[in-house]
CSV table of C-alpha atoms and ligand atoms in Angstrom, one decimal:
chain,number,residue,atom,x,y,z
D,1,UNK,CA,-39.9,-77.5,-39.3
D,2,UNK,CA,-42.7,-75.0,-40.5
D,3,UNK,CA,-44.8,-75.2,-37.4
D,4,UNK,CA,-42.0,-74.3,-35.2
D,5,UNK,CA,-41.6,-70.7,-37.0
D,6,UNK,CA,-42.4,-67.6,-35.4
D,7,UNK,CA,-45.0,-65.3,-37.2
D,8,UNK,CA,-42.2,-63.0,-38.3
D,9,UNK,CA,-40.1,-65.9,-39.6
D,10,UNK,CA,-43.2,-67.6,-41.6
D,11,UNK,CA,-44.6,-64.2,-42.8
D,12,UNK,CA,-41.0,-63.5,-44.5
D,13,UNK,CA,-40.9,-67.0,-46.0
D,14,UNK,CA,-44.5,-66.5,-47.3
D,15,UNK,CA,-43.8,-63.1,-48.8
D,16,UNK,CA,-40.8,-64.4,-50.7
D,17,UNK,CA,-43.0,-67.6,-51.6
D,18,UNK,CA,-40.3,-69.9,-50.1
D,19,UNK,CA,-43.2,-71.9,-48.5
D,20,UNK,CA,-47.0,-71.8,-49.0
D,21,UNK,CA,-49.7,-71.2,-46.3
D,22,UNK,CA,-51.1,-74.8,-47.1
D,23,UNK,CA,-47.7,-76.3,-46.1
D,24,UNK,CA,-47.6,-74.3,-42.9
D,25,UNK,CA,-51.0,-75.2,-41.9
D,26,UNK,CA,-50.6,-78.8,-42.8
D,27,UNK,CA,-47.5,-78.7,-40.6
D,28,UNK,CA,-49.4,-77.7,-37.8
D,29,UNK,CA,-52.2,-80.1,-38.3
D,30,UNK,CA,-49.6,-83.0,-38.7
D,31,UNK,CA,-48.1,-81.9,-35.4
D,32,UNK,CA,-51.7,-81.9,-33.8
D,33,UNK,CA,-52.0,-85.2,-35.1
D,34,UNK,CA,-48.7,-86.5,-33.8
D,35,UNK,CA,-49.0,-84.7,-30.1
D,36,UNK,CA,-52.4,-83.7,-29.3
D,37,UNK,CA,-53.9,-86.9,-28.3
D,38,UNK,CA,-51.5,-86.6,-25.1
D,39,UNK,CA,-51.5,-82.8,-24.9
D,40,UNK,CA,-55.0,-82.1,-25.5
D,41,UNK,CA,-54.6,-78.4,-26.2
D,42,UNK,CA,-57.6,-78.3,-28.7
D,43,UNK,CA,-61.3,-79.1,-27.8
D,44,UNK,CA,-61.8,-79.4,-31.6
D,45,UNK,CA,-60.4,-78.1,-35.0
D,46,UNK,CA,-61.6,-78.2,-38.5
D,47,UNK,CA,-58.7,-79.2,-40.6
D,48,UNK,CA,-60.6,-79.0,-44.0
D,49,UNK,CA,-61.8,-75.4,-43.1
D,50,UNK,CA,-58.2,-74.4,-41.9
D,51,UNK,CA,-56.6,-75.7,-45.3
D,52,UNK,CA,-59.3,-73.9,-47.3
D,53,UNK,CA,-58.3,-70.8,-45.4
D,54,UNK,CA,-54.7,-71.4,-46.1
D,55,UNK,CA,-55.6,-72.1,-49.9
D,56,UNK,CA,-57.4,-68.7,-50.2
D,57,UNK,CA,-54.4,-66.9,-48.4
D,58,UNK,CA,-52.0,-68.6,-51.1
D,59,UNK,CA,-54.1,-67.2,-53.8
D,60,UNK,CA,-53.9,-63.8,-52.4
D,61,UNK,CA,-50.2,-64.1,-52.0
D,62,UNK,CA,-49.6,-65.2,-55.6
D,63,UNK,CA,-51.7,-62.2,-56.8
D,64,UNK,CA,-49.4,-59.9,-55.0
D,65,UNK,CA,-51.4,-59.0,-51.9
D,66,UNK,CA,-49.4,-58.1,-48.8
D,67,UNK,CA,-50.8,-58.0,-45.5
D,68,UNK,CA,-49.1,-58.6,-42.0
D,69,UNK,CA,-50.6,-61.9,-41.1
D,70,UNK,CA,-51.2,-63.5,-44.6
D,71,UNK,CA,-51.5,-67.2,-44.3
D,72,UNK,CA,-50.2,-67.4,-40.6
D,73,UNK,CA,-52.2,-69.9,-38.6
D,74,UNK,CA,-53.6,-68.8,-35.2
D,75,UNK,CA,-55.4,-70.9,-32.7
D,76,UNK,CA,-58.1,-69.3,-30.5
D,77,UNK,CA,-59.2,-69.8,-26.7
D,78,UNK,CA,-62.9,-71.4,-26.7
D,79,UNK,CA,-64.1,-68.2,-25.1
D,80,UNK,CA,-63.9,-65.9,-28.4
D,81,UNK,CA,-66.5,-65.8,-30.9
D,82,UNK,CA,-65.3,-67.0,-34.5
D,83,UNK,CA,-68.2,-67.0,-37.1
D,84,UNK,CA,-69.3,-70.4,-38.0
D,85,UNK,CA,-67.1,-72.2,-35.3
D,86,UNK,CA,-68.2,-73.9,-32.2
D,87,UNK,CA,-68.3,-71.7,-28.9
D,88,UNK,CA,-68.2,-73.6,-25.6
D,89,UNK,CA,-66.1,-71.7,-23.1
D,90,UNK,CA,-65.2,-75.4,-22.2
D,91,UNK,CA,-68.7,-75.9,-20.5
D,92,UNK,CA,-71.5,-78.2,-21.1
D,93,UNK,CA,-74.0,-75.4,-20.8
D,94,UNK,CA,-73.6,-74.0,-24.3
D,95,UNK,CA,-74.6,-77.3,-25.7
D,96,UNK,CA,-73.8,-77.3,-29.5
D,97,UNK,CA,-73.7,-73.6,-29.9
D,98,UNK,CA,-72.1,-72.1,-33.0
D,99,UNK,CA,-70.8,-68.4,-33.2
D,100,UNK,CA,-72.9,-66.2,-35.4
D,101,UNK,CA,-70.4,-63.4,-35.8
D,102,UNK,CA,-66.7,-62.7,-35.3
D,103,UNK,CA,-65.2,-61.0,-32.1
D,104,UNK,CA,-63.6,-57.7,-33.1
D,105,UNK,CA,-60.1,-59.1,-32.3
D,106,UNK,CA,-60.8,-61.9,-34.7
D,107,UNK,CA,-62.1,-59.7,-37.4
D,108,UNK,CA,-58.9,-57.8,-37.3
D,109,UNK,CA,-56.9,-60.6,-37.4
D,110,UNK,CA,-58.8,-62.0,-40.2
D,111,UNK,CA,-58.6,-58.4,-42.1
D,112,UNK,CA,-54.6,-58.9,-41.5
D,113,UNK,CA,-54.9,-62.2,-43.4
D,114,UNK,CA,-54.6,-64.7,-40.4
D,115,UNK,CA,-55.9,-68.4,-40.6
D,116,UNK,CA,-58.1,-68.6,-37.7
D,117,UNK,CA,-58.5,-72.3,-36.7
D,118,UNK,CA,-59.0,-74.5,-33.8
D,119,UNK,CA,-60.7,-74.1,-30.3
D,120,UNK,CA,-58.2,-74.2,-27.4
D,121,UNK,CA,-59.1,-75.9,-24.1
D,122,UNK,CA,-59.3,-73.7,-21.0
D,123,UNK,CA,-60.9,-73.7,-17.7
D,124,UNK,CA,-64.7,-73.6,-17.9
D,125,UNK,CA,-65.7,-69.9,-18.4
D,126,UNK,CA,-61.9,-69.0,-17.8
D,127,UNK,CA,-62.2,-69.8,-14.0
D,128,UNK,CA,-59.2,-71.6,-12.9
D,129,UNK,CA,-55.5,-71.8,-12.9
D,130,UNK,CA,-54.7,-75.3,-14.4
D,131,UNK,CA,-57.2,-76.0,-17.1
D,132,UNK,CA,-58.5,-78.8,-15.0
D,133,UNK,CA,-61.9,-77.2,-14.8
D,134,UNK,CA,-62.7,-77.8,-18.5
D,135,UNK,CA,-65.7,-79.9,-19.2
D,136,UNK,CA,-63.7,-81.4,-22.2
D,137,UNK,CA,-60.8,-83.1,-20.2
D,138,UNK,CA,-57.5,-81.7,-19.0
D,139,UNK,CA,-54.8,-80.2,-21.0
D,140,UNK,CA,-51.1,-81.4,-20.4
D,141,UNK,CA,-48.1,-79.4,-20.0
D,142,UNK,CA,-45.7,-80.3,-23.2
D,143,UNK,CA,-42.6,-79.9,-20.7
D,144,UNK,CA,-44.0,-82.9,-18.5
D,145,UNK,CA,-47.2,-84.5,-19.3
D,146,UNK,CA,-48.0,-85.3,-15.6
D,147,UNK,CA,-48.2,-81.7,-15.1
D,148,UNK,CA,-50.9,-78.8,-15.6
D,149,UNK,CA,-50.1,-76.2,-18.2
D,150,UNK,CA,-51.4,-73.4,-16.1
D,151,UNK,CA,-54.7,-71.7,-16.7
D,152,UNK,CA,-57.1,-70.6,-17.7
D,153,UNK,CA,-55.8,-70.3,-21.1
D,154,UNK,CA,-53.9,-73.6,-20.9
D,155,UNK,CA,-54.7,-75.0,-24.2
D,156,UNK,CA,-53.6,-71.8,-26.1
D,157,UNK,CA,-50.4,-71.9,-23.9
D,158,UNK,CA,-49.7,-75.6,-24.8
D,159,UNK,CA,-50.5,-75.4,-28.5
D,160,UNK,CA,-47.9,-72.8,-28.9
D,161,UNK,CA,-45.4,-74.7,-26.8
D,162,UNK,CA,-45.9,-77.8,-28.6
D,163,UNK,CA,-45.7,-76.0,-31.9
D,164,UNK,CA,-49.3,-77.2,-32.9
D,165,UNK,CA,-49.8,-73.5,-34.3
D,166,UNK,CA,-47.7,-70.4,-34.9
D,167,UNK,CA,-49.4,-68.3,-32.3
D,168,UNK,CA,-52.7,-68.3,-30.3
D,169,UNK,CA,-55.1,-66.0,-28.4
D,170,UNK,CA,-56.0,-66.2,-24.9
D,171,UNK,CA,-57.9,-64.0,-22.3
D,172,UNK,CA,-56.5,-62.6,-18.9
D,173,UNK,CA,-58.9,-61.7,-16.1
D,174,UNK,CA,-56.4,-62.4,-13.2
D,175,UNK,CA,-53.4,-63.9,-15.0
D,176,UNK,CA,-54.9,-66.4,-17.5
D,177,UNK,CA,-52.4,-65.5,-20.2
D,178,UNK,CA,-49.4,-64.9,-18.2
D,179,UNK,CA,-49.5,-67.8,-15.7
D,180,UNK,CA,-49.9,-70.5,-18.4
D,181,UNK,CA,-47.3,-68.8,-20.6
D,182,UNK,CA,-44.8,-68.8,-17.8
D,183,UNK,CA,-45.7,-72.6,-17.0
D,184,UNK,CA,-45.3,-73.7,-20.7
D,185,UNK,CA,-42.3,-71.5,-21.5
D,186,UNK,CA,-43.7,-69.1,-24.2
D,187,UNK,CA,-44.4,-65.5,-24.2
D,188,UNK,CA,-47.9,-64.3,-23.1
D,189,UNK,CA,-49.2,-60.5,-22.8
D,190,UNK,CA,-52.3,-59.0,-21.2
D,191,UNK,CA,-52.5,-55.5,-22.6
D,192,UNK,CA,-53.8,-52.3,-20.8
D,193,UNK,CA,-57.5,-52.6,-20.1
D,194,UNK,CA,-59.2,-51.1,-23.0
D,195,UNK,CA,-56.4,-51.5,-25.7
D,196,UNK,CA,-58.3,-54.4,-27.4
D,197,UNK,CA,-62.0,-54.4,-27.7
D,198,UNK,CA,-63.8,-57.3,-25.7
D,199,UNK,CA,-66.8,-57.5,-28.1
D,200,UNK,CA,-67.1,-61.2,-29.0
D,201,UNK,CA,-65.4,-62.4,-25.7
D,202,UNK,CA,-67.6,-64.2,-23.5
D,203,UNK,CA,-67.5,-62.1,-20.3
D,204,UNK,CA,-66.3,-63.5,-17.2
D,205,UNK,CA,-65.3,-60.4,-15.1
D,206,UNK,CA,-66.1,-57.4,-17.5
D,207,UNK,CA,-64.0,-55.0,-15.5
D,208,UNK,CA,-60.7,-57.3,-15.7
D,209,UNK,CA,-61.1,-59.3,-18.9
D,210,UNK,CA,-58.6,-58.6,-21.6
D,211,UNK,CA,-57.7,-60.4,-24.9
D,212,UNK,CA,-53.9,-61.2,-25.6
D,213,UNK,CA,-51.5,-63.2,-27.5
D,214,UNK,CA,-49.4,-66.2,-26.8
D,215,UNK,CA,-46.4,-66.4,-29.1
D,216,UNK,CA,-42.9,-67.9,-29.5
D,217,UNK,CA,-41.1,-64.5,-29.2
D,218,UNK,CA,-41.7,-60.8,-28.1
D,219,UNK,CA,-41.5,-59.6,-31.7
D,220,UNK,CA,-44.6,-61.7,-32.4
D,221,UNK,CA,-46.4,-60.3,-29.4
D,222,UNK,CA,-45.9,-56.9,-30.7
D,223,UNK,CA,-47.2,-57.8,-34.1
D,224,UNK,CA,-50.3,-59.3,-32.8
D,225,UNK,CA,-51.0,-56.6,-30.4
D,226,UNK,CA,-50.7,-54.0,-33.1
D,227,UNK,CA,-53.1,-56.0,-35.1
D,228,UNK,CA,-55.8,-56.4,-32.5
D,229,UNK,CA,-55.6,-52.9,-30.7
D,230,UNK,CA,-57.8,-49.9,-31.2
D,231,UNK,CA,-61.1,-48.3,-30.2
D,232,UNK,CA,-64.3,-50.1,-31.2
D,233,UNK,CA,-67.9,-48.7,-30.9
D,234,UNK,CA,-69.0,-52.1,-29.8
D,235,UNK,CA,-67.1,-52.0,-26.6
D,236,UNK,CA,-67.5,-48.7,-24.7
D,237,UNK,CA,-64.4,-49.7,-22.6
D,238,UNK,CA,-62.2,-49.6,-25.5
D,239,UNK,CA,-60.0,-46.5,-25.5
D,240,UNK,CA,-59.4,-44.0,-28.4
D,241,UNK,CA,-55.7,-44.3,-27.9
D,242,UNK,CA,-53.6,-44.1,-31.0
D,243,UNK,CA,-52.3,-47.6,-32.0
D,244,UNK,CA,-48.4,-47.4,-32.7
D,245,UNK,CA,-46.3,-49.9,-34.6
D,246,UNK,CA,-45.2,-51.9,-31.6
D,247,UNK,CA,-42.5,-53.6,-33.4
D,248,UNK,CA,-40.6,-50.2,-33.7
D,249,UNK,CA,-40.4,-50.3,-29.9
D,250,UNK,CA,-38.2,-53.4,-30.1
D,251,UNK,CA,-34.8,-51.5,-30.5
D,252,UNK,CA,-32.8,-53.7,-28.0
D,253,UNK,CA,-31.7,-50.6,-26.2
D,254,UNK,CA,-33.0,-50.4,-22.5
D,255,UNK,CA,-30.2,-48.1,-21.4
D,256,UNK,CA,-31.3,-45.6,-18.8
D,257,UNK,CA,-34.8,-47.2,-18.2
D,258,UNK,CA,-35.9,-47.5,-14.5
D,259,UNK,CA,-37.2,-50.9,-13.5
D,260,UNK,CA,-39.0,-51.2,-10.2
D,261,UNK,CA,-38.5,-54.4,-8.1
D,262,UNK,CA,-41.4,-54.6,-5.7
D,263,UNK,CA,-40.3,-55.8,-2.1
D,264,UNK,CA,-43.7,-57.2,-1.4
D,265,UNK,CA,-43.3,-59.8,-4.3
D,266,UNK,CA,-40.2,-61.8,-2.7
D,267,UNK,CA,-42.7,-63.4,-0.4
D,268,UNK,CA,-42.5,-67.0,1.6
D,269,UNK,CA,-44.3,-69.2,-0.9
D,270,UNK,CA,-41.7,-68.2,-3.6
D,271,UNK,CA,-40.0,-71.4,-4.9
D,272,UNK,CA,-36.0,-71.0,-4.5
D,273,UNK,CA,-35.5,-72.1,-8.1
D,274,UNK,CA,-38.0,-69.5,-9.5
D,275,UNK,CA,-36.5,-66.6,-7.2
D,276,UNK,CA,-32.9,-67.5,-8.2
D,277,UNK,CA,-34.1,-67.4,-12.0
D,278,UNK,CA,-35.6,-63.9,-11.6
D,279,UNK,CA,-32.6,-62.5,-9.5
D,280,UNK,CA,-30.3,-63.6,-12.4
D,281,UNK,CA,-32.8,-61.9,-14.9
D,282,UNK,CA,-32.6,-58.7,-12.7
D,283,UNK,CA,-28.9,-58.8,-13.0
D,284,UNK,CA,-29.1,-59.3,-16.7
D,285,UNK,CA,-31.2,-56.0,-17.0
D,286,UNK,CA,-28.4,-54.1,-15.1
D,287,UNK,CA,-25.8,-55.5,-17.5
D,288,UNK,CA,-28.1,-54.3,-20.3
D,289,UNK,CA,-27.8,-50.7,-18.9
D,290,UNK,CA,-31.3,-50.5,-17.2
D,291,UNK,CA,-31.5,-49.3,-13.7
D,292,UNK,CA,-33.2,-51.4,-10.9
D,293,UNK,CA,-35.0,-49.6,-8.2
D,294,UNK,CA,-36.6,-51.1,-5.1
D,295,UNK,CA,-40.3,-50.0,-4.9
D,296,UNK,CA,-43.2,-50.7,-2.5
D,297,UNK,CA,-46.7,-51.7,-3.6
D,298,UNK,CA,-48.0,-51.7,0.0
D,299,UNK,CA,-51.4,-53.0,-0.8
D,300,UNK,CA,-50.2,-56.0,-2.5
D,301,UNK,CA,-51.4,-58.5,0.4
D,302,UNK,CA,-55.1,-57.6,-0.3
D,303,UNK,CA,-55.1,-58.3,-4.1
D,304,UNK,CA,-56.2,-61.8,-3.9
D,305,UNK,CA,-59.2,-61.4,-1.8
D,306,UNK,CA,-60.1,-58.1,-3.5
D,307,UNK,CA,-59.9,-60.1,-6.9
D,308,UNK,CA,-62.0,-63.0,-5.6
D,309,UNK,CA,-64.8,-60.6,-4.5
D,310,UNK,CA,-64.8,-58.5,-7.7
D,311,UNK,CA,-64.3,-61.3,-10.3
D,312,UNK,CA,-67.0,-63.4,-8.5
D,313,UNK,CA,-69.4,-60.5,-8.3
D,314,UNK,CA,-69.1,-59.7,-11.9
D,315,UNK,CA,-69.3,-63.4,-12.9
D,316,UNK,CA,-72.5,-63.9,-11.1
D,317,UNK,CA,-73.9,-61.2,-13.0
D,318,UNK,CA,-72.5,-62.2,-16.4
D,319,UNK,CA,-73.3,-65.8,-16.3
D,320,UNK,CA,-77.0,-65.1,-15.3
D,321,UNK,CA,-77.7,-65.2,-19.1
D,322,UNK,CA,-76.9,-68.9,-19.4
D,323,UNK,CA,-80.4,-70.0,-18.3
D,324,UNK,CA,-81.3,-72.5,-20.9
D,325,UNK,CA,-83.8,-70.3,-22.6
D,326,UNK,CA,-81.4,-68.0,-24.6
D,327,UNK,CA,-78.8,-70.4,-25.9
D,328,UNK,CA,-77.2,-73.8,-25.6
D,329,UNK,CA,-78.3,-76.8,-23.5
D,330,UNK,CA,-81.5,-76.9,-21.8
D,331,UNK,CA,-83.2,-79.4,-19.3
D,332,UNK,CA,-87.0,-78.9,-19.3
D,333,UNK,CA,-88.9,-78.4,-16.0
D,334,UNK,CA,-92.6,-77.8,-14.9
D,335,UNK,CA,-92.1,-74.0,-14.7
D,336,UNK,CA,-89.3,-71.6,-15.6
D,337,UNK,CA,-87.7,-71.8,-12.2
D,338,UNK,CA,-87.2,-75.4,-12.3
D,339,UNK,CA,-86.0,-75.2,-16.0
D,340,UNK,CA,-83.3,-72.7,-15.0
D,341,UNK,CA,-82.2,-74.8,-11.9
D,342,UNK,CA,-82.0,-77.9,-13.7
D,343,UNK,CA,-80.2,-76.5,-16.7
D,344,UNK,CA,-77.7,-74.5,-14.6
D,345,UNK,CA,-77.4,-77.3,-12.2
D,346,UNK,CA,-76.3,-79.9,-14.8
D,347,UNK,CA,-74.8,-77.3,-17.3
D,348,UNK,CA,-72.1,-75.8,-14.9
D,349,UNK,CA,-69.1,-77.4,-13.3
D,350,UNK,CA,-68.2,-77.1,-9.5
D,351,UNK,CA,-65.9,-74.2,-9.8
D,352,UNK,CA,-68.2,-72.1,-11.8
D,353,UNK,CA,-71.1,-72.7,-9.4
D,354,UNK,CA,-68.6,-72.0,-6.6
D,355,UNK,CA,-67.9,-68.5,-8.2
D,356,UNK,CA,-71.7,-67.9,-8.9
D,357,UNK,CA,-72.6,-68.6,-5.2
D,358,UNK,CA,-69.8,-66.5,-3.9
D,359,UNK,CA,-70.5,-63.6,-6.3
D,360,UNK,CA,-74.1,-63.6,-5.5
D,361,UNK,CA,-73.3,-63.6,-1.7
D,362,UNK,CA,-71.0,-60.6,-1.9
D,363,UNK,CA,-73.6,-58.7,-3.9
D,364,UNK,CA,-76.6,-59.5,-1.8
D,365,UNK,CA,-78.3,-56.9,0.5
D,366,UNK,CA,-76.5,-56.6,3.9
D,367,UNK,CA,-73.1,-57.9,2.5
D,368,UNK,CA,-72.9,-55.6,-0.5
D,369,UNK,CA,-71.3,-52.8,1.5
D,370,UNK,CA,-69.0,-54.8,3.6
D,371,UNK,CA,-67.6,-57.0,0.6
D,372,UNK,CA,-68.2,-55.4,-2.8
D,373,UNK,CA,-68.0,-51.8,-2.0
D,374,UNK,CA,-65.1,-52.5,0.1
D,375,UNK,CA,-63.2,-54.2,-2.5
D,376,UNK,CA,-63.8,-51.7,-5.0
D,377,UNK,CA,-62.3,-49.1,-2.6
D,378,UNK,CA,-59.3,-51.4,-1.9
D,379,UNK,CA,-59.0,-51.9,-5.7
D,380,UNK,CA,-58.5,-48.1,-6.2
D,381,UNK,CA,-55.7,-48.2,-3.5
D,382,UNK,CA,-54.0,-51.1,-5.4
D,383,UNK,CA,-54.2,-49.2,-8.7
D,384,UNK,CA,-52.9,-46.1,-6.8
D,385,UNK,CA,-49.9,-48.0,-5.6
D,386,UNK,CA,-48.9,-48.8,-9.3
D,387,UNK,CA,-49.6,-45.2,-10.4
D,388,UNK,CA,-47.4,-43.9,-7.6
D,389,UNK,CA,-44.6,-46.4,-8.4
D,390,UNK,CA,-44.7,-45.4,-12.2
D,391,UNK,CA,-44.0,-41.8,-11.2
D,392,UNK,CA,-40.5,-43.0,-10.6
D,393,UNK,CA,-39.9,-46.3,-12.7
D,394,UNK,CA,-41.0,-47.1,-16.4
D,395,UNK,CA,-41.8,-50.6,-15.6
D,396,UNK,CA,-42.0,-53.3,-12.9
D,397,UNK,CA,-40.3,-56.7,-12.7
D,398,UNK,CA,-41.8,-59.8,-10.8
D,399,UNK,CA,-41.9,-63.5,-11.0
D,400,UNK,CA,-45.0,-64.5,-13.1
D,401,UNK,CA,-45.9,-67.3,-10.9
D,402,UNK,CA,-44.7,-68.7,-7.2
D,403,UNK,CA,-43.7,-71.9,-8.6
D,404,UNK,CA,-43.3,-74.0,-11.9
D,405,UNK,CA,-46.0,-76.3,-13.2
D,406,UNK,CA,-47.6,-78.3,-10.5
D,407,UNK,CA,-48.9,-82.0,-10.9
D,408,UNK,CA,-52.3,-82.6,-12.4
D,409,UNK,CA,-54.6,-83.2,-9.5
D,410,UNK,CA,-52.1,-81.4,-6.8
D,411,UNK,CA,-54.3,-78.5,-6.1
D,412,UNK,CA,-57.6,-79.3,-7.7
D,413,UNK,CA,-59.1,-80.3,-4.4
D,414,UNK,CA,-58.1,-77.1,-2.6
D,415,UNK,CA,-59.5,-74.0,-4.4
D,416,UNK,CA,-57.6,-71.6,-2.1
D,417,UNK,CA,-54.2,-73.1,-3.0
D,418,UNK,CA,-55.3,-72.8,-6.6
D,419,UNK,CA,-56.2,-69.1,-6.2
D,420,UNK,CA,-52.6,-68.5,-4.6
D,421,UNK,CA,-51.0,-69.6,-7.8
D,422,UNK,CA,-52.3,-66.0,-9.3
D,423,UNK,CA,-50.6,-64.0,-6.5
D,424,UNK,CA,-48.2,-62.2,-8.7
D,425,UNK,CA,-50.5,-61.7,-11.9
D,426,UNK,CA,-54.0,-60.5,-10.2
D,427,UNK,CA,-52.8,-56.8,-9.2
D,428,UNK,CA,-52.1,-56.0,-12.9
D,429,UNK,CA,-55.9,-56.7,-14.0
D,430,UNK,CA,-57.1,-54.9,-10.7
D,431,UNK,CA,-55.0,-51.9,-11.9
D,432,UNK,CA,-55.8,-52.3,-15.5
D,433,UNK,CA,-52.1,-52.0,-16.6
D,434,UNK,CA,-50.2,-54.2,-19.4
D,435,UNK,CA,-48.3,-57.2,-18.1
D,436,UNK,CA,-46.1,-59.8,-20.2
D,437,UNK,CA,-44.5,-63.0,-19.2
D,438,UNK,CA,-41.3,-64.2,-20.9
D,439,UNK,CA,-39.1,-67.4,-20.4
D,440,UNK,CA,-36.5,-66.5,-17.8
D,441,UNK,CA,-35.0,-70.1,-17.1
D,442,UNK,CA,-35.8,-73.6,-16.1
D,443,UNK,CA,-36.2,-75.7,-12.9
D,444,UNK,CA,-33.5,-78.5,-12.5
D,445,UNK,CA,-35.2,-81.7,-11.9
D,446,UNK,CA,-37.7,-81.9,-13.6
D,447,UNK,CA,-36.8,-79.3,-16.2
D,448,UNK,CA,-39.8,-77.0,-16.3
D,449,UNK,CA,-40.0,-73.5,-17.7
D,450,UNK,CA,-39.9,-70.4,-15.4
D,451,UNK,CA,-41.5,-67.0,-16.3
D,452,UNK,CA,-40.5,-63.4,-15.7
D,453,UNK,CA,-43.3,-60.6,-15.5
D,454,UNK,CA,-42.9,-57.1,-16.7
D,455,UNK,CA,-45.4,-54.7,-16.1
D,456,UNK,CA,-45.9,-51.3,-17.8
D,457,UNK,CA,-47.8,-48.2,-17.3
D,458,UNK,CA,-51.3,-47.7,-18.5
D,459,UNK,CA,-50.8,-47.8,-22.2
D,460,UNK,CA,-46.9,-48.2,-21.8
D,461,UNK,CA,-46.8,-51.5,-24.0
D,462,UNK,CA,-44.0,-50.2,-26.0
D,463,UNK,CA,-41.5,-49.9,-23.0
D,464,UNK,CA,-42.7,-53.2,-21.6
D,465,UNK,CA,-42.1,-54.9,-24.9
D,466,UNK,CA,-38.8,-53.2,-25.5
D,467,UNK,CA,-37.6,-54.5,-22.2
D,468,UNK,CA,-39.0,-57.9,-22.8
D,469,UNK,CA,-37.4,-58.0,-26.1
D,470,UNK,CA,-34.0,-56.9,-25.1
D,471,UNK,CA,-34.1,-59.5,-22.5
D,472,UNK,CA,-35.0,-62.2,-24.9
D,473,UNK,CA,-32.2,-61.3,-27.1
D,474,UNK,CA,-29.6,-61.4,-24.5
D,475,UNK,CA,-30.7,-64.8,-23.2
D,476,UNK,CA,-32.8,-66.8,-25.7
D,477,UNK,CA,-34.7,-69.1,-23.3
D,478,UNK,CA,-37.5,-68.9,-25.7
D,479,UNK,CA,-35.7,-71.1,-28.2
D,480,UNK,CA,-35.6,-74.2,-26.1
D,481,UNK,CA,-38.2,-76.8,-27.0
D,482,UNK,CA,-40.1,-79.4,-25.0
D,483,UNK,CA,-39.1,-83.0,-25.3
D,484,UNK,CA,-42.1,-84.2,-27.4
Z,1,LIG,N1,-56.8,-68.1,-12.2
Z,1,LIG,C1,-57.7,-66.8,-12.1
Z,1,LIG,C2,-59.2,-67.2,-11.9
Z,1,LIG,O1,-59.4,-68.4,-11.7
Z,1,LIG,C3,-57.6,-65.9,-13.3
Z,1,LIG,C4,-58.4,-66.5,-14.4
Z,1,LIG,C5,-58.4,-65.5,-15.6
Z,1,LIG,O2,-57.5,-64.9,-15.7
Z,1,LIG,N2,-59.3,-65.8,-16.5
Z,1,LIG,O3,-60.1,-66.6,-11.6
């Protein structure tokens, strides 16, 4: 079925006119009609607009235009601006807001010919690990619909796993691409901080946020990374580092590469089946000729605490703009203060309010030094741990998550338990390094996907992708499909 194809497979068929973009888009729409009533990966999608984009792509193909993503349907997390499409961040506070411009990443994908369609569900303002914090209802895991798909980009992950699109975009502030990718059995990558412009991404924690792809294999991840990367004058944190052809890094040869296994990551809360799958993957890398070295990241224990200070501090500042005056929903009051508090009180969900309150507290006078400044210092120590490790290794291997997908409702009443599900993904954002999650097996009963995380040096995406691709070729876990 066309909706099951990878980007590289579909692009080849389109190029040789074996299929049309309209047929591929229609196959995705048919799959959405068939399964999304249950999965709810999408908050909304505009079928007519998607088909019109497909027809335009088919015209270009017919006239001999060649572009890497021409006619390929890609779904978008509801936190990225797409001109003319709704933008809600899965919150009520934006009301019926419509984007007036394209995010840079979207502009680049459009320039490469992609069909940009659908608004994927997520935790409100990307705060969460389960997509249960959405004002538009929960998304279900395609492998077991009583379970969460992960979060915050749960809709984007589920849409790819359920073949409702060819690939999708998410964002990752503390694991929001890699964690749902692991729990849904797809490939998810967070690039180096500064690799992809954040212009047009609604900010959660600006020093941690990155855009990245969800794909059906590692090659597609390399393709989308290449298409979206590059410096952007509209994001001063984007880096003028040349953009290589990342697919060239996928040589299949990992002989002689050194992979670090951090001893701090084999912790108590790690599920036995997840640990076994990662141990087996480590062996596989040895068979492929890579060398595994034990390393230490001594400040790992502080990562979750540091993250929940820095991320909430930045969120409290970033979300101040949703005040009922500038955009979105408004509840009138007798004076501006009453208008703000009524609008924000009704517009934000519980988790977002919790973060704003926490973030305001850690920034407040008297506590700023003890919390925020201290956290910034420990963040530097965490980054230095990685930089030191990368003096001796080319990449680092860890589980992506401590457990497979949990039940809907299981952790929603206990924020701390929820926060701990990001224990392996958060350090990567604090350090600003790239990370990818690839499928590495399944739990037995029930059968749920398990993810393996590879972390790379700053701007070391090529080596990271080479390792992920070689592993994928040697195992093929990513070919298994959920029972839909
Ligand atoms: N789950 C983490 C949080 O709730 C990470 C979210 C993200 O990466 N956007 O903050």
